[in-house]
PDB file of C-alpha atoms in Angstrom:
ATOM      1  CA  UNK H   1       0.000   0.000   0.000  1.00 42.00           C
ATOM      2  CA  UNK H   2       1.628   3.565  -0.980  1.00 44.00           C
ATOM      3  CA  UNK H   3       1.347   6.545   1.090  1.00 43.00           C
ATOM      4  CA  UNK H   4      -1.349   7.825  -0.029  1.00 44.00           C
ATOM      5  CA  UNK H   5      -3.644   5.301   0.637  1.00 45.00           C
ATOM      6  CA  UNK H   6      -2.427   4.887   4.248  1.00 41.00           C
ATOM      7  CA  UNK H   7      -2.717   8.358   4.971  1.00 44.00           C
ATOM      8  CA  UNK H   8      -6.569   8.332   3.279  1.00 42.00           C
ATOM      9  CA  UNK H   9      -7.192   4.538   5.671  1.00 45.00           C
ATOM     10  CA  UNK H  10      -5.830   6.515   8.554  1.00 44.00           C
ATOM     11  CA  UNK H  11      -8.194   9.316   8.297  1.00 45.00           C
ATOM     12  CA  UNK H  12     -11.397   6.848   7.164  1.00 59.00           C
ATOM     13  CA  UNK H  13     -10.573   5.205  10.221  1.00 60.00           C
ATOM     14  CA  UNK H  14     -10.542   8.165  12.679  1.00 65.00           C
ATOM     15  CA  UNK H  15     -13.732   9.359  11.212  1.00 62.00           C
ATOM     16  CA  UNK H  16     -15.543   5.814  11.576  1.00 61.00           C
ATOM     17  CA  UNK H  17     -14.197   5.779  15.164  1.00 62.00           C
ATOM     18  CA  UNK H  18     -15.112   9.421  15.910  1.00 60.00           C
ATOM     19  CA  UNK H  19     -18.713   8.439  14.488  1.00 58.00           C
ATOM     20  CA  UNK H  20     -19.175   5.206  16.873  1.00 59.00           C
ATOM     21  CA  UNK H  21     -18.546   7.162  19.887  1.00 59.00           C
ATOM     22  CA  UNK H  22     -21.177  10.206  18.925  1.00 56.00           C
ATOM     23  CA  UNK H  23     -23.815   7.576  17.920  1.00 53.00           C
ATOM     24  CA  UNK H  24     -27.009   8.145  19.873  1.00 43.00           C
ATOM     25  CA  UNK H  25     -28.106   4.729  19.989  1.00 47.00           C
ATOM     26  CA  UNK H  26     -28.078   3.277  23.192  1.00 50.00           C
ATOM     27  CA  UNK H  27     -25.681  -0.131  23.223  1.00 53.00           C
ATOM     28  CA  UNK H  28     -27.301  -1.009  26.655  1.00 53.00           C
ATOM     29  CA  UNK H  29     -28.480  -4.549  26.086  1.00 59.00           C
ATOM     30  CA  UNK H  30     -27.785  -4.449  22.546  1.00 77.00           C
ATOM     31  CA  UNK H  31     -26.520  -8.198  20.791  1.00 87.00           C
ATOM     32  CA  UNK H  32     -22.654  -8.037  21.402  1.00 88.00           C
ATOM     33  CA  UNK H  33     -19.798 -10.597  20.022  1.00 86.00           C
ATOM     34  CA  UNK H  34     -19.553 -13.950  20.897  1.00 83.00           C
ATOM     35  CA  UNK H  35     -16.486 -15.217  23.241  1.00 84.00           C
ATOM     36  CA  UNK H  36     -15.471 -16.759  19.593  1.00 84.00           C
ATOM     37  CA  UNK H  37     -14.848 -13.479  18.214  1.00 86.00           C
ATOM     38  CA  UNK H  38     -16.763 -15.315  14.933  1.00 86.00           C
ATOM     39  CA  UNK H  39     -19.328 -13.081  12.361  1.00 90.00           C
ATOM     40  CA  UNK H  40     -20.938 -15.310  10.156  1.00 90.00           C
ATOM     41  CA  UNK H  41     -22.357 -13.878   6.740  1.00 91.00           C
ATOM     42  CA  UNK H  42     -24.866 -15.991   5.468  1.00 91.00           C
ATOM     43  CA  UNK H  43     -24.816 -15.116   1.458  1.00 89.00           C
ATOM     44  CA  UNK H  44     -27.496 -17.338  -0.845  1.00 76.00           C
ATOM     45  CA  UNK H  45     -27.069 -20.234   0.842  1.00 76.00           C
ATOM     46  CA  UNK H  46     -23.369 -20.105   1.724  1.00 84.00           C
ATOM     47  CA  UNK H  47     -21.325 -19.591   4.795  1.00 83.00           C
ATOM     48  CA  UNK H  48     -18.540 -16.988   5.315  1.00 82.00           C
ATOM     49  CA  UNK H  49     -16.994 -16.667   8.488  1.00 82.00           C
ATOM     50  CA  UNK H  50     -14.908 -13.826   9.646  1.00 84.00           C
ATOM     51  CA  UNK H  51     -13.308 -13.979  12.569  1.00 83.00           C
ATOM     52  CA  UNK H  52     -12.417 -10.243  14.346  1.00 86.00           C
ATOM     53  CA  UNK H  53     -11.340  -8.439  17.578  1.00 84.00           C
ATOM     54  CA  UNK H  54     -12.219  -5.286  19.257  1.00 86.00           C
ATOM     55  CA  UNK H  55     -10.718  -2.692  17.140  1.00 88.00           C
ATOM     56  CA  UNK H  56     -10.923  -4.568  13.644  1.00 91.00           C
ATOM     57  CA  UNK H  57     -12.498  -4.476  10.918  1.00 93.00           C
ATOM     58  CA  UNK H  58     -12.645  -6.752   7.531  1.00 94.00           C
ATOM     59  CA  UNK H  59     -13.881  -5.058   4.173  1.00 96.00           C
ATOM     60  CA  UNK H  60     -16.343  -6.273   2.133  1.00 96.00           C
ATOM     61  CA  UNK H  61     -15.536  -5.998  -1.656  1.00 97.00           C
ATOM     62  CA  UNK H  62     -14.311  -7.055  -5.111  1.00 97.00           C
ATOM     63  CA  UNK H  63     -10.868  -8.388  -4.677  1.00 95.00           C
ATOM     64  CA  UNK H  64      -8.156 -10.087  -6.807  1.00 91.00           C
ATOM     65  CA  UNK H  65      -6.878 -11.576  -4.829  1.00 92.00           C
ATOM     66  CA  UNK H  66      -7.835 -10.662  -1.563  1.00 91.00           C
ATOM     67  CA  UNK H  67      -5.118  -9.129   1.321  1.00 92.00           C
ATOM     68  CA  UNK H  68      -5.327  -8.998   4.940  1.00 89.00           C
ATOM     69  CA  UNK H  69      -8.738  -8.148   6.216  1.00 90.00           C
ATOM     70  CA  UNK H  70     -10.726  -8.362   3.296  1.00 94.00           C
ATOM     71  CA  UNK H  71     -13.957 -10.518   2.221  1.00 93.00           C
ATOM     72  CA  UNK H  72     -13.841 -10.872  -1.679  1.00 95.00           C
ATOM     73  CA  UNK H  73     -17.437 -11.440  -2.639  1.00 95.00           C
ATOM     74  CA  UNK H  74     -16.405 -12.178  -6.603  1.00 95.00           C
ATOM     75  CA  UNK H  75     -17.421 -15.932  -5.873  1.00 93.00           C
ATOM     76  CA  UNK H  76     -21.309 -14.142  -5.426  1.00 93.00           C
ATOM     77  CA  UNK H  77     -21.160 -12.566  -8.939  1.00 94.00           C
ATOM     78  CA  UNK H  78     -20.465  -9.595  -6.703  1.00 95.00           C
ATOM     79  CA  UNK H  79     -20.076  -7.641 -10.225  1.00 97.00           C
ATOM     80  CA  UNK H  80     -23.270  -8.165 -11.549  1.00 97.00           C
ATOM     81  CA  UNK H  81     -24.332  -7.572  -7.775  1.00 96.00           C
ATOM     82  CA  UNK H  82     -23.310  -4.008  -7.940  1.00 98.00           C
ATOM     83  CA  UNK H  83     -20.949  -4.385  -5.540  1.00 98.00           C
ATOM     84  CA  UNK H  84     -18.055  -2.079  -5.547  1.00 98.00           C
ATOM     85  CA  UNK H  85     -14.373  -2.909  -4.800  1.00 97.00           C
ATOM     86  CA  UNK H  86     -14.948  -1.656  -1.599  1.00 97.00           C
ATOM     87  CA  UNK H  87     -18.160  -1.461  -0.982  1.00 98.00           C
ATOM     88  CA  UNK H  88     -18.858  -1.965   3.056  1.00 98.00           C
ATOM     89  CA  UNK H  89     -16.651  -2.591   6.622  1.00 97.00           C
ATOM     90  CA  UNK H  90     -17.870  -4.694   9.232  1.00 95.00           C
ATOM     91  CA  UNK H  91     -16.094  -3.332  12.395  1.00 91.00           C
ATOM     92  CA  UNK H  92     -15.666  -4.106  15.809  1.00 92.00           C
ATOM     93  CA  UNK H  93     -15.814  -1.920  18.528  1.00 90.00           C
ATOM     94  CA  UNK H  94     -16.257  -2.596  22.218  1.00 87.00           C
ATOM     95  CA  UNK H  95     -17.707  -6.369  21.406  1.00 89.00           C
ATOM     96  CA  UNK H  96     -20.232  -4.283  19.310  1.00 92.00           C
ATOM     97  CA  UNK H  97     -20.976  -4.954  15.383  1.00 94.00           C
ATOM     98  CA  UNK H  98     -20.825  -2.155  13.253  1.00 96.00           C
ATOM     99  CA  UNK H  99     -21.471  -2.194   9.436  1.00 97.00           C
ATOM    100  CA  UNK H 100     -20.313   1.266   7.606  1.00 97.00           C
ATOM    101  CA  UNK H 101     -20.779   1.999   3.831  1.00 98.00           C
ATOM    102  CA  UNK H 102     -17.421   2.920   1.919  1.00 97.00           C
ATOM    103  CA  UNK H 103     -19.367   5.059  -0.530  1.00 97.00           C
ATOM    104  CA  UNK H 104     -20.844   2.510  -2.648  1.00 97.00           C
ATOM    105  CA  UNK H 105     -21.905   3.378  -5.737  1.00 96.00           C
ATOM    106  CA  UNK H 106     -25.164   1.004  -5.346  1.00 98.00           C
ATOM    107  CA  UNK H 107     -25.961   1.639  -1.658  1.00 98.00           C
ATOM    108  CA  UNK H 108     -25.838  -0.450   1.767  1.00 98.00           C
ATOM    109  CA  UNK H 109     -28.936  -1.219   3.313  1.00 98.00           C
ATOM    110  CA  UNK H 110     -29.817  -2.604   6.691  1.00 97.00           C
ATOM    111  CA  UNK H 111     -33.357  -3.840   7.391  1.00 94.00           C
ATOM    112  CA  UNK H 112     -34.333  -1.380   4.114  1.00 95.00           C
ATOM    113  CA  UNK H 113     -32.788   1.715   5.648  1.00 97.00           C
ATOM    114  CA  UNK H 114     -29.461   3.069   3.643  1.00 98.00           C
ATOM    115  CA  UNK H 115     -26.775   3.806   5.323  1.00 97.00           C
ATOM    116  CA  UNK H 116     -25.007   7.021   3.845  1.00 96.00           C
ATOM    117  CA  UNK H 117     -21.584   6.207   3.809  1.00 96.00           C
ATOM    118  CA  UNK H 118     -19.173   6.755   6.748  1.00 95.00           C
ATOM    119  CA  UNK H 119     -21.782   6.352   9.113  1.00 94.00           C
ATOM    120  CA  UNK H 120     -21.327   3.123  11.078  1.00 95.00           C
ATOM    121  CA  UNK H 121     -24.851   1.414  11.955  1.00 96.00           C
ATOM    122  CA  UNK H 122     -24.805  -1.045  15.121  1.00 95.00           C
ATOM    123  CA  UNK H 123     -25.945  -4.352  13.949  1.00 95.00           C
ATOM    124  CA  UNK H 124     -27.885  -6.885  15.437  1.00 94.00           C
ATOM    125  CA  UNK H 125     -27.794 -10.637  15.526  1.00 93.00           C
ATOM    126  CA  UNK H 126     -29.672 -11.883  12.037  1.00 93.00           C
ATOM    127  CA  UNK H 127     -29.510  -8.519  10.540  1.00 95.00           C
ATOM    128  CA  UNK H 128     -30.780  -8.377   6.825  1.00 96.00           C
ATOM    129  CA  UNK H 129     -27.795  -6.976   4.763  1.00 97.00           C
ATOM    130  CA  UNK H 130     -28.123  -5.705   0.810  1.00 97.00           C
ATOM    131  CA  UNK H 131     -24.978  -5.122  -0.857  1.00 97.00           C
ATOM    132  CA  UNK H 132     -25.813  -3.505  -4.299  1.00 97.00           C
ATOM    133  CA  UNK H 133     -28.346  -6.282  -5.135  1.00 96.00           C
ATOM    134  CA  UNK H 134     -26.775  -9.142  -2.892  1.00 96.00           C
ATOM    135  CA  UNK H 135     -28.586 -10.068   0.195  1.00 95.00           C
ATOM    136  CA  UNK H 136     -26.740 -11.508   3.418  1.00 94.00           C
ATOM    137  CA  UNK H 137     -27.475 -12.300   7.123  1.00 93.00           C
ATOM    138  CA  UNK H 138     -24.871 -11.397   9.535  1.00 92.00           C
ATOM    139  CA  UNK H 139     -24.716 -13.604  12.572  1.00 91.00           C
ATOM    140  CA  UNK H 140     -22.234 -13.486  15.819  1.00 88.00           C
TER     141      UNK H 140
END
């Protein structure tokens, strides 16, 4: 990765973070990670698992091939899904799910609501997901 992209990561990151802590939503008795640490993404009939700490985050995308801590979705027909090359995060933060939109070109959507990008939404356990066109369920 050149310097340029760190730099614009680094300040993604600080904004995602700043965002979490002025979210109004109450976390009190929200659904929080397992002891496992283990997100499961149920896409069309398929399993991915993802497996993440407080403090990281994997991104969801179009990848070739896929580095570090992201999901490639290509297997999905992610293309034709209108899914971007990165398209969504799933982070963690205090054993609490977030999902954040990358600035999509075709949208994120949880439970029909779009999320406008760089806004993280708290997710719940068997949250509906749409990616573009390509529906998930997140489990943990």
């Amino acid at each position: 990765m050149d310097d340029d992209n760190r730099e614009t990561m680094h300040i993604r990151q600080s904004d995602i973070q700043r965002a979490i802590k002025q979210q109004k939503r109450d976390t009190h008795g929200q659904d929080t990670l397992n002891d496992d640490n283990r997100i499961v993404l149920h896409i069309m009939g398929h399993k991915e698992t993802v497996q993440l700490d407080d403090g990281e985050r994997v991104i969801l995308g179009r990848f070739d091939p896929p580095e570090g801590h992201q999901l490639d979705l290509s297997p999905y027909n992610a293309l034709l899904q209108g899914i971007s090359r990165e398209h969504a995060e799933i982070h963690v933060a205090a054993r609490h799910v977030y999902l954040v939109d990358l600035g999509s070109t075709n949208g994120t959507y949880v439970a029909g609501e779009r999320l406008q990008p760089g806004e993280p939404r708290l997710l719940q356990k068997s949250d509906e997901i749409l990616l573009g066109r390509l529906n998930l369920q997140v489990f943990f």
